[in-house]
Amino acid sequence: MTMEYEKQLENLAINLFEIDAVKFGEFTTKTGLKTPIYFDLRVIVSYPIIMDSISKLLYEFAVKDNNCDHLCGVPYTALPVATLLSIKAKMPMLMRRKESKSYGTKKMIEGHYKQGDTCLIIEDVVTSGSSVLETINDLRKEGLRAEEAIVILDREQTGRKNLEDNNVKLKSLFTMTQLLKILVANKKITEEMSANVKSYLQNVQAPVIATSLQRTLIPYEKRAEQATNVIAKKLFDIMAVKKTNLCLSVDLTTCTQILNLVEEVGDHICLLKTHVDIIEDFHLDFTKKIKEMAQRHNFLILEDRKYADIGNTVSLQHTKGLYKINEWADCVTAHSLPGEGILKALNDQDNERGVFLLAEMSSEGNLITPDYTEATAKMAAKYPHLITGFVCQKRDTFVDPGLIQLTPGVQLESSKDDLGQVYNTPEKVVLENGADVIVVGRGIVKAKNPKTQALVYKNRLWECYEKRISTSK
Ligand code: S5P
């Protein structure tokens, strides 16, 4: 950076001090903590010359050479700054709504954009990084890529680390250390005050934000310790012991076909997923045999029943009729659509059971929205002992490392079937999308040699998982 730039930066620091955007003394924060430093950059809108110099400096520092398709300010303080930068850099702006969405699926992001467009984030001050992450999460839900954030000041209180953990690179015009240095050199504050602030910041670090990325970096055996649901714990343990995260979706229509295939591949899977209502010669004896195999080969059974009715009906569907699902399935899938009644109906206190809630679907044109997914995760949080995890496609769906991401729609090559199923590769679902247990149906069932193919999937999926956890070491 040039001398001229350095000089302007110094002037800006002094100006911010003089307009009380940064104050020293003794303050009490919202949470009741005492702090020797206080920032309020909202006041800058009253000083057009300072606004101008902030936007010029940010432009020179990090926007001029940036290739993002859009920029987006974190509401509210950074919005006018982002507007000035957008005009100066001729980089189209996006706006994120901050108010809670009171009417349905109202758009959170205003402006024109395409899936996969990149977006640069502008913020005034970063402490823990949580505000930046809120904006980024909303952008990511819309399919935008947000991996860079520019801030005026980094308070050096874990914000940088929290953002890095979420795959966001932070650039700051000032770090707190630089700001203090300028103010001391210009005799605006004493050395003693500067030391006081530094020691305060070191001792009072902002909390580390748990992220969806972090959960995917933890090995299964450690996640077993964090699971609240018994089935989730067992499944994590089985995966770690058998070194497999493969779930076979055994979508065959006779008992013999199923039993023969499971006998062949049982050692390669952690979970067997059934649709009992497609079996033409179903009898309860079949469930006994499957249970016996599950014990012998050490896997769990998931009946993919996708319950979606009122609690009373689901309770009957689960315990009565031909299938008596509650007697043999370790876990079942359910939609969150009908509301909590469905979870109350499945909350069997006497048995060790689990539920995978459908938070997203793999099929093209499905009607699930980001709001629905978020509401599903919130609903699940009320039933920690019952919920094993989510059937979903994206890592952002949840952060709790004790829950399991079950992802269907997987084959060795990305493709589609004739009825809207969309397939992603093992690399994509495990490394990018955060899948923990991976559901493969026709990729194995329809293969010439299902046994060999199951081993191919098992090995490739496990390699992806090992690669994923090794990035945190
Ligand atoms: O979103 C979903 C949820 C599920 S559970 N998409 C899915 O495909 N599934 C199930 O996963 C589906 O019912 C089927 O049993 C399996 C995928 O099978 P494949 O043959 O397409 O791999």
mmCIF file with all atom_site columns, C-alpha atoms in Angstrom, residues 246 248 252 260-261 263-265 268 412 440-458:
data_model
loop_
_atom_site.group_PDB
_atom_site.id
_atom_site.type_symbol
_atom_site.label_atom_id
_atom_site.label_alt_id
_atom_site.label_comp_id
_atom_site.label_asym_id
_atom_site.label_entity_id
_atom_site.label_seq_id
_atom_site.pdbx_PDB_ins_code
_atom_site.Cartn_x
_atom_site.Cartn_y
_atom_site.Cartn_z
_atom_site.occupancy
_atom_site.B_iso_or_equiv
_atom_site.pdbx_formal_charge
_atom_site.auth_seq_id
_atom_site.auth_comp_id
_atom_site.auth_asym_id
_atom_site.auth_atom_id
_atom_site.pdbx_PDB_model_num
ATOM 1  C CA . LEU A 1 246 ? -23.020 -46.795 3.167   1.00 0.00 ? 246 LEU A CA 1
ATOM 2  C CA . LEU A 1 248 ? -28.271 -49.759 1.093   1.00 0.00 ? 248 LEU A CA 1
ATOM 3  C CA . LEU A 1 252 ? -36.724 -54.967 -4.228  1.00 0.00 ? 252 LEU A CA 1
ATOM 4  C CA . ASN A 1 260 ? -30.354 -62.843 -0.641  1.00 0.00 ? 260 ASN A CA 1
ATOM 5  C CA . LEU A 1 261 ? -28.947 -59.423 -1.426  1.00 0.00 ? 261 LEU A CA 1
ATOM 6  C CA . GLU A 1 263 ? -26.810 -61.626 3.018   1.00 0.00 ? 263 GLU A CA 1
ATOM 7  C CA . GLU A 1 264 ? -24.278 -60.713 0.320   1.00 0.00 ? 264 GLU A CA 1
ATOM 8  C CA . VAL A 1 265 ? -23.709 -57.047 1.211   1.00 0.00 ? 265 VAL A CA 1
ATOM 9  C CA . HIS A 1 268 ? -20.388 -53.512 3.759   1.00 0.00 ? 268 HIS A CA 1
ATOM 10 C CA . LEU A 1 412 ? -20.884 -42.922 -9.055  1.00 0.00 ? 412 LEU A CA 1
ATOM 11 C CA . VAL A 1 440 ? -27.543 -45.905 -2.517  1.00 0.00 ? 440 VAL A CA 1
ATOM 12 C CA . GLY A 1 441 ? -30.383 -47.840 -4.137  1.00 0.00 ? 441 GLY A CA 1
ATOM 13 C CA . ARG A 1 442 ? -30.344 -48.676 -7.812  1.00 0.00 ? 442 ARG A CA 1
ATOM 14 C CA . GLY A 1 443 ? -26.612 -47.892 -8.037  1.00 0.00 ? 443 GLY A CA 1
ATOM 15 C CA . ILE A 1 444 ? -26.124 -51.217 -6.227  1.00 0.00 ? 444 ILE A CA 1
ATOM 16 C CA . VAL A 1 445 ? -29.387 -53.103 -6.582  1.00 0.00 ? 445 VAL A CA 1
ATOM 17 C CA . LYS A 1 446 ? -29.430 -52.872 -10.388 1.00 0.00 ? 446 LYS A CA 1
ATOM 18 C CA . ALA A 1 447 ? -25.708 -53.496 -10.850 1.00 0.00 ? 447 ALA A CA 1
ATOM 19 C CA . LYS A 1 448 ? -24.577 -56.649 -12.687 1.00 0.00 ? 448 LYS A CA 1
ATOM 20 C CA . ASN A 1 449 ? -22.795 -57.760 -9.567  1.00 0.00 ? 449 ASN A CA 1
ATOM 21 C CA . PRO A 1 450 ? -24.379 -55.989 -6.582  1.00 0.00 ? 450 PRO A CA 1
ATOM 22 C CA . LYS A 1 451 ? -21.900 -57.446 -4.090  1.00 0.00 ? 451 LYS A CA 1
ATOM 23 C CA . THR A 1 452 ? -18.836 -56.092 -5.910  1.00 0.00 ? 452 THR A CA 1
ATOM 24 C CA . GLN A 1 453 ? -20.603 -52.795 -6.560  1.00 0.00 ? 453 GLN A CA 1
ATOM 25 C CA . ALA A 1 454 ? -21.501 -52.402 -2.879  1.00 0.00 ? 454 ALA A CA 1
ATOM 26 C CA . LEU A 1 455 ? -17.809 -52.732 -2.073  1.00 0.00 ? 455 LEU A CA 1
ATOM 27 C CA . VAL A 1 456 ? -16.931 -50.111 -4.708  1.00 0.00 ? 456 VAL A CA 1
ATOM 28 C CA . TYR A 1 457 ? -19.415 -47.664 -3.127  1.00 0.00 ? 457 TYR A CA 1
ATOM 29 C CA . LYS A 1 458 ? -18.301 -48.523 0.392   1.00 0.00 ? 458 LYS A CA 1
#
